Amino acid sequence: MNTIRHSSDHPYAASCGNRDPFAHRFGVSLPRDLARAGGGMTWTDFVEAYAPTAGPVRLSSWTEMRRTAGLPEFEATLGIDDRISSTRIEAAGPIAALTAILYDAGYGVEILSFHQRAVAVGLATFVLCERAGRCQWAFAIHSDHTESALRAIIAGANMLGNSTIRRSEQV
């Protein structure tokens, strides 16, 4: 049996003053640490802060090739600034593949925290990324769970790869 919870019933709602922009929009609370950082924002401000769609890193295509034995192979076409390149890699899964590809491209991030929430429009993925001692939350929503995760990681890589991030925007 499924239970529908209102955001005000969620145990974390009180900790963010019940001003969780994600809960207000979708009825599902943010991960606790992100709720502390993003609580009180408008939805527009929250999206601008944690889900940038522009940046030097762009994922143009993604293909997963399953095999009968061994690790799956992934192929990604990545744009960085004005360069476009395709890469094939064997990895345990899409997140491991993308983080390895980003590392090789000079935009390496470590995923410190990973959360997914089902919402009416698909799946929201929240990632806490770290690079060179700096941490940044990012998120994305997509109907496909893999695409949602990949977009969130790209958003994190773009934010951490940009030297203009202010300390107040970090965790």
PDB file of C-alpha atoms in Angstrom:
ATOM      1  CA  MET A   1       0.000   0.000   0.000  1.00  0.00           C
ATOM      2  CA  ASN A   2       1.301   3.452  -0.885  1.00  0.00           C
ATOM      3  CA  THR A   3       0.998   6.366   1.471  1.00  0.00           C
ATOM      4  CA  ILE A   4       0.844   9.917   0.205  1.00  0.00           C
ATOM      5  CA  ARG A   5       2.471  12.389   2.545  1.00  0.00           C
ATOM      6  CA  HIS A   6       1.939  16.109   2.472  1.00  0.00           C
ATOM      7  CA  SER A   7       5.135  18.119   2.782  1.00  0.00           C
ATOM      8  CA  SER A   8       4.020  19.473   6.163  1.00  0.00           C
ATOM      9  CA  ASP A   9       3.797  15.849   7.425  1.00  0.00           C
ATOM     10  CA  HIS A  10       7.333  15.032   6.368  1.00  0.00           C
ATOM     11  CA  PRO A  11       9.816  14.795   9.272  1.00  0.00           C
ATOM     12  CA  TYR A  12      12.209  17.236   7.569  1.00  0.00           C
ATOM     13  CA  ALA A  13       9.586  19.879   6.811  1.00  0.00           C
ATOM     14  CA  ALA A  14       9.938  21.566  10.191  1.00  0.00           C
ATOM     15  CA  SER A  15      13.734  21.687   9.919  1.00  0.00           C
ATOM     16  CA  CYS A  16      13.519  23.918   6.850  1.00  0.00           C
ATOM     17  CA  GLY A  17      10.701  26.081   8.130  1.00  0.00           C
ATOM     18  CA  ASN A  18       8.258  24.309   5.793  1.00  0.00           C
ATOM     19  CA  ARG A  19       9.649  26.546   3.058  1.00  0.00           C
ATOM     20  CA  ASP A  20      11.184  23.755   1.014  1.00  0.00           C
ATOM     21  CA  PRO A  21      10.670  24.943  -2.602  1.00  0.00           C
ATOM     22  CA  PHE A  22      10.726  21.376  -3.922  1.00  0.00           C
ATOM     23  CA  ALA A  23       8.132  20.157  -1.399  1.00  0.00           C
ATOM     24  CA  HIS A  24       5.988  23.188  -2.152  1.00  0.00           C
ATOM     25  CA  ARG A  25       6.044  22.360  -5.878  1.00  0.00           C
ATOM     26  CA  PHE A  26       6.018  18.531  -5.865  1.00  0.00           C
ATOM     27  CA  GLY A  27       4.931  17.470  -2.367  1.00  0.00           C
ATOM     28  CA  VAL A  28       8.218  15.633  -1.780  1.00  0.00           C
ATOM     29  CA  SER A  29      10.926  17.041   0.480  1.00  0.00           C
ATOM     30  CA  LEU A  30      14.489  17.783  -0.519  1.00  0.00           C
ATOM     31  CA  PRO A  31      17.322  15.745   0.973  1.00  0.00           C
ATOM     32  CA  ARG A  32      17.932  17.102   4.484  1.00  0.00           C
ATOM     33  CA  ASP A  33      21.258  18.856   3.828  1.00  0.00           C
ATOM     34  CA  LEU A  34      20.018  20.441   0.615  1.00  0.00           C
ATOM     35  CA  ALA A  35      16.837  21.575   2.390  1.00  0.00           C
ATOM     36  CA  ARG A  36      19.029  23.491   4.845  1.00  0.00           C
ATOM     37  CA  ALA A  37      20.847  25.239   1.998  1.00  0.00           C
ATOM     38  CA  GLY A  38      17.887  25.765  -0.346  1.00  0.00           C
ATOM     39  CA  GLY A  39      15.056  26.226   2.124  1.00  0.00           C
ATOM     40  CA  GLY A  40      13.285  29.544   1.852  1.00  0.00           C
ATOM     41  CA  MET A  41      14.152  30.070  -1.821  1.00  0.00           C
ATOM     42  CA  THR A  42      11.542  30.614  -4.473  1.00  0.00           C
ATOM     43  CA  TRP A  43      11.260  27.820  -7.032  1.00  0.00           C
ATOM     44  CA  THR A  44      12.872  30.029  -9.696  1.00  0.00           C
ATOM     45  CA  ASP A  45      15.807  30.901  -7.432  1.00  0.00           C
ATOM     46  CA  PHE A  46      16.215  27.253  -6.437  1.00  0.00           C
ATOM     47  CA  VAL A  47      16.361  26.104 -10.078  1.00  0.00           C
ATOM     48  CA  GLU A  48      18.833  28.859 -10.978  1.00  0.00           C
ATOM     49  CA  ALA A  49      21.045  27.959  -8.004  1.00  0.00           C
ATOM     50  CA  TYR A  50      21.042  24.168  -8.326  1.00  0.00           C
ATOM     51  CA  ALA A  51      20.005  23.194 -11.868  1.00  0.00           C
ATOM     52  CA  PRO A  52      21.899  25.326 -14.362  1.00  0.00           C
ATOM     53  CA  THR A  53      21.287  24.326 -17.954  1.00  0.00           C
ATOM     54  CA  ALA A  54      24.191  26.321 -19.359  1.00  0.00           C
ATOM     55  CA  GLY A  55      27.875  25.816 -18.808  1.00  0.00           C
ATOM     56  CA  PRO A  56      31.049  24.701 -20.498  1.00  0.00           C
ATOM     57  CA  VAL A  57      30.178  20.976 -20.233  1.00  0.00           C
ATOM     58  CA  ARG A  58      27.351  19.558 -22.356  1.00  0.00           C
ATOM     59  CA  LEU A  59      26.319  15.948 -22.782  1.00  0.00           C
ATOM     60  CA  SER A  60      25.156  15.615 -26.393  1.00  0.00           C
ATOM     61  CA  SER A  61      24.521  11.876 -26.512  1.00  0.00           C
ATOM     62  CA  TRP A  62      24.673   8.829 -24.265  1.00  0.00           C
ATOM     63  CA  THR A  63      24.493   5.168 -25.231  1.00  0.00           C
ATOM     64  CA  GLU A  64      24.737   2.073 -23.068  1.00  0.00           C
ATOM     65  CA  MET A  65      25.772  -1.192 -24.714  1.00  0.00           C
ATOM     66  CA  ARG A  66      24.941  -4.249 -22.615  1.00  0.00           C
ATOM     67  CA  ARG A  67      27.081  -7.324 -23.021  1.00  0.00           C
ATOM     68  CA  THR A  68      26.486 -10.953 -22.215  1.00  0.00           C
ATOM     69  CA  ALA A  69      29.637 -10.978 -20.055  1.00  0.00           C
ATOM     70  CA  GLY A  70      31.725  -8.333 -18.359  1.00  0.00           C
ATOM     71  CA  LEU A  71      31.026  -4.697 -17.705  1.00  0.00           C
ATOM     72  CA  PRO A  72      28.660  -2.703 -19.890  1.00  0.00           C
ATOM     73  CA  GLU A  73      30.181  -0.221 -22.316  1.00  0.00           C
ATOM     74  CA  PHE A  74      29.051   3.388 -22.482  1.00  0.00           C
ATOM     75  CA  GLU A  75      29.560   5.917 -25.252  1.00  0.00           C
ATOM     76  CA  ALA A  76      29.227   9.622 -24.578  1.00  0.00           C
ATOM     77  CA  THR A  77      29.540  12.636 -26.817  1.00  0.00           C
ATOM     78  CA  LEU A  78      30.651  15.514 -24.659  1.00  0.00           C
ATOM     79  CA  GLY A  79      30.993  19.163 -25.590  1.00  0.00           C
ATOM     80  CA  ILE A  80      33.387  21.284 -23.562  1.00  0.00           C
ATOM     81  CA  ASP A  81      33.450  24.910 -24.584  1.00  0.00           C
ATOM     82  CA  ASP A  82      33.912  24.726 -28.378  1.00  0.00           C
ATOM     83  CA  ARG A  83      35.339  21.166 -28.455  1.00  0.00           C
ATOM     84  CA  ILE A  84      33.242  18.063 -29.069  1.00  0.00           C
ATOM     85  CA  SER A  85      34.527  14.539 -28.496  1.00  0.00           C
ATOM     86  CA  SER A  86      33.147  11.029 -28.200  1.00  0.00           C
ATOM     87  CA  THR A  87      34.405   8.567 -25.621  1.00  0.00           C
ATOM     88  CA  ARG A  88      33.782   4.866 -25.008  1.00  0.00           C
ATOM     89  CA  ILE A  89      34.356   3.380 -21.586  1.00  0.00           C
ATOM     90  CA  GLU A  90      33.619   0.198 -19.679  1.00  0.00           C
ATOM     91  CA  ALA A  91      32.172   0.841 -16.230  1.00  0.00           C
ATOM     92  CA  ALA A  92      29.947  -0.753 -13.616  1.00  0.00           C
ATOM     93  CA  GLY A  93      27.164   1.707 -14.396  1.00  0.00           C
ATOM     94  CA  PRO A  94      26.296   5.039 -16.009  1.00  0.00           C
ATOM     95  CA  ILE A  95      27.318   7.185 -13.034  1.00  0.00           C
ATOM     96  CA  ALA A  96      30.739   5.539 -12.804  1.00  0.00           C
ATOM     97  CA  ALA A  97      31.140   5.942 -16.571  1.00  0.00           C
ATOM     98  CA  LEU A  98      30.197   9.628 -16.613  1.00  0.00           C
ATOM     99  CA  THR A  99      32.383  10.552 -13.638  1.00  0.00           C
ATOM    100  CA  ALA A 100      35.358   8.794 -15.289  1.00  0.00           C
ATOM    101  CA  ILE A 101      34.707  10.591 -18.583  1.00  0.00           C
ATOM    102  CA  LEU A 102      34.422  13.947 -16.806  1.00  0.00           C
ATOM    103  CA  TYR A 103      37.659  13.267 -14.924  1.00  0.00           C
ATOM    104  CA  ASP A 104      39.491  12.520 -18.177  1.00  0.00           C
ATOM    105  CA  ALA A 105      38.076  15.749 -19.645  1.00  0.00           C
ATOM    106  CA  GLY A 106      39.368  17.838 -16.717  1.00  0.00           C
ATOM    107  CA  TYR A 107      35.999  18.227 -14.986  1.00  0.00           C
ATOM    108  CA  GLY A 108      36.313  15.421 -12.459  1.00  0.00           C
ATOM    109  CA  VAL A 109      33.781  15.365  -9.647  1.00  0.00           C
ATOM    110  CA  GLU A 110      33.250  12.986  -6.778  1.00  0.00           C
ATOM    111  CA  ILE A 111      29.661  12.210  -5.851  1.00  0.00           C
ATOM    112  CA  LEU A 112      29.401  12.548  -2.066  1.00  0.00           C
ATOM    113  CA  SER A 113      25.640  12.165  -1.807  1.00  0.00           C
ATOM    114  CA  PHE A 114      23.043  10.846  -4.260  1.00  0.00           C
ATOM    115  CA  HIS A 115      19.253  10.981  -3.861  1.00  0.00           C
ATOM    116  CA  GLN A 116      16.370  10.354  -6.246  1.00  0.00           C
ATOM    117  CA  ARG A 117      12.726  11.318  -5.704  1.00  0.00           C
ATOM    118  CA  ALA A 118       9.761  10.306  -7.846  1.00  0.00           C
ATOM    119  CA  VAL A 119       7.666  13.298  -8.906  1.00  0.00           C
ATOM    120  CA  ALA A 120       4.691  13.658 -11.235  1.00  0.00           C
ATOM    121  CA  VAL A 121       6.890  14.704 -14.177  1.00  0.00           C
ATOM    122  CA  GLY A 122       9.538  11.999 -13.758  1.00  0.00           C
ATOM    123  CA  LEU A 123      12.426  11.476 -11.417  1.00  0.00           C
ATOM    124  CA  ALA A 124      14.423  14.162  -9.624  1.00  0.00           C
ATOM    125  CA  THR A 125      18.074  13.425  -8.919  1.00  0.00           C
ATOM    126  CA  PHE A 126      20.007  15.391  -6.297  1.00  0.00           C
ATOM    127  CA  VAL A 127      23.791  15.061  -6.107  1.00  0.00           C
ATOM    128  CA  LEU A 128      26.344  16.598  -3.808  1.00  0.00           C
ATOM    129  CA  CYS A 129      29.476  16.909  -5.930  1.00  0.00           C
ATOM    130  CA  GLU A 130      32.998  17.676  -4.756  1.00  0.00           C
ATOM    131  CA  ARG A 131      35.984  18.901  -6.696  1.00  0.00           C
ATOM    132  CA  ALA A 132      39.267  20.171  -5.262  1.00  0.00           C
ATOM    133  CA  GLY A 133      37.765  20.554  -1.790  1.00  0.00           C
ATOM    134  CA  ARG A 134      34.695  22.485  -2.969  1.00  0.00           C
ATOM    135  CA  CYS A 135      31.224  20.991  -2.622  1.00  0.00           C
ATOM    136  CA  GLN A 136      28.079  21.872  -4.555  1.00  0.00           C
ATOM    137  CA  TRP A 137      24.557  20.463  -4.689  1.00  0.00           C
ATOM    138  CA  ALA A 138      22.979  20.059  -8.122  1.00  0.00           C
ATOM    139  CA  PHE A 139      19.759  18.522  -9.373  1.00  0.00           C
ATOM    140  CA  ALA A 140      17.875  17.590 -12.515  1.00  0.00           C
ATOM    141  CA  ILE A 141      14.463  16.200 -13.373  1.00  0.00           C
ATOM    142  CA  HIS A 142      13.796  13.874 -16.290  1.00  0.00           C
ATOM    143  CA  SER A 143      11.365  11.088 -17.160  1.00  0.00           C
ATOM    144  CA  ASP A 144      14.279   8.626 -17.480  1.00  0.00           C
ATOM    145  CA  HIS A 145      16.166   7.782 -14.273  1.00  0.00           C
ATOM    146  CA  THR A 146      19.570   7.527 -15.983  1.00  0.00           C
ATOM    147  CA  GLU A 147      19.111  10.794 -17.879  1.00  0.00           C
ATOM    148  CA  SER A 148      18.037  12.500 -14.650  1.00  0.00           C
ATOM    149  CA  ALA A 149      21.219  11.345 -12.889  1.00  0.00           C
ATOM    150  CA  LEU A 150      23.497  12.275 -15.799  1.00  0.00           C
ATOM    151  CA  ARG A 151      21.996  15.768 -16.078  1.00  0.00           C
ATOM    152  CA  ALA A 152      22.402  16.364 -12.337  1.00  0.00           C
ATOM    153  CA  ILE A 153      26.068  15.335 -12.457  1.00  0.00           C
ATOM    154  CA  ILE A 154      26.713  17.557 -15.494  1.00  0.00           C
ATOM    155  CA  ALA A 155      25.089  20.471 -13.618  1.00  0.00           C
ATOM    156  CA  GLY A 156      27.400  19.828 -10.657  1.00  0.00           C
ATOM    157  CA  ALA A 157      30.467  19.608 -12.899  1.00  0.00           C
ATOM    158  CA  ASN A 158      29.527  22.888 -14.572  1.00  0.00           C
ATOM    159  CA  MET A 159      29.083  24.673 -11.256  1.00  0.00           C
ATOM    160  CA  LEU A 160      32.318  23.343  -9.773  1.00  0.00           C
ATOM    161  CA  GLY A 161      34.245  23.922 -12.991  1.00  0.00           C
ATOM    162  CA  ASN A 162      33.270  27.576 -12.935  1.00  0.00           C
ATOM    163  CA  SER A 163      35.700  29.621 -10.848  1.00  0.00           C
ATOM    164  CA  THR A 164      33.069  32.320 -10.246  1.00  0.00           C
ATOM    165  CA  ILE A 165      31.133  30.233  -7.696  1.00  0.00           C
ATOM    166  CA  ARG A 166      30.830  32.234  -4.515  1.00  0.00           C
ATOM    167  CA  ARG A 167      31.568  30.551  -1.192  1.00  0.00           C
ATOM    168  CA  SER A 168      27.991  31.310  -0.042  1.00  0.00           C
ATOM    169  CA  GLU A 169      26.648  29.052  -2.815  1.00  0.00           C
ATOM    170  CA  GLN A 170      28.613  26.073  -1.542  1.00  0.00           C
ATOM    171  CA  VAL A 171      27.554  23.652   1.188  1.00  0.00           C
TER     172      VAL A 171
END
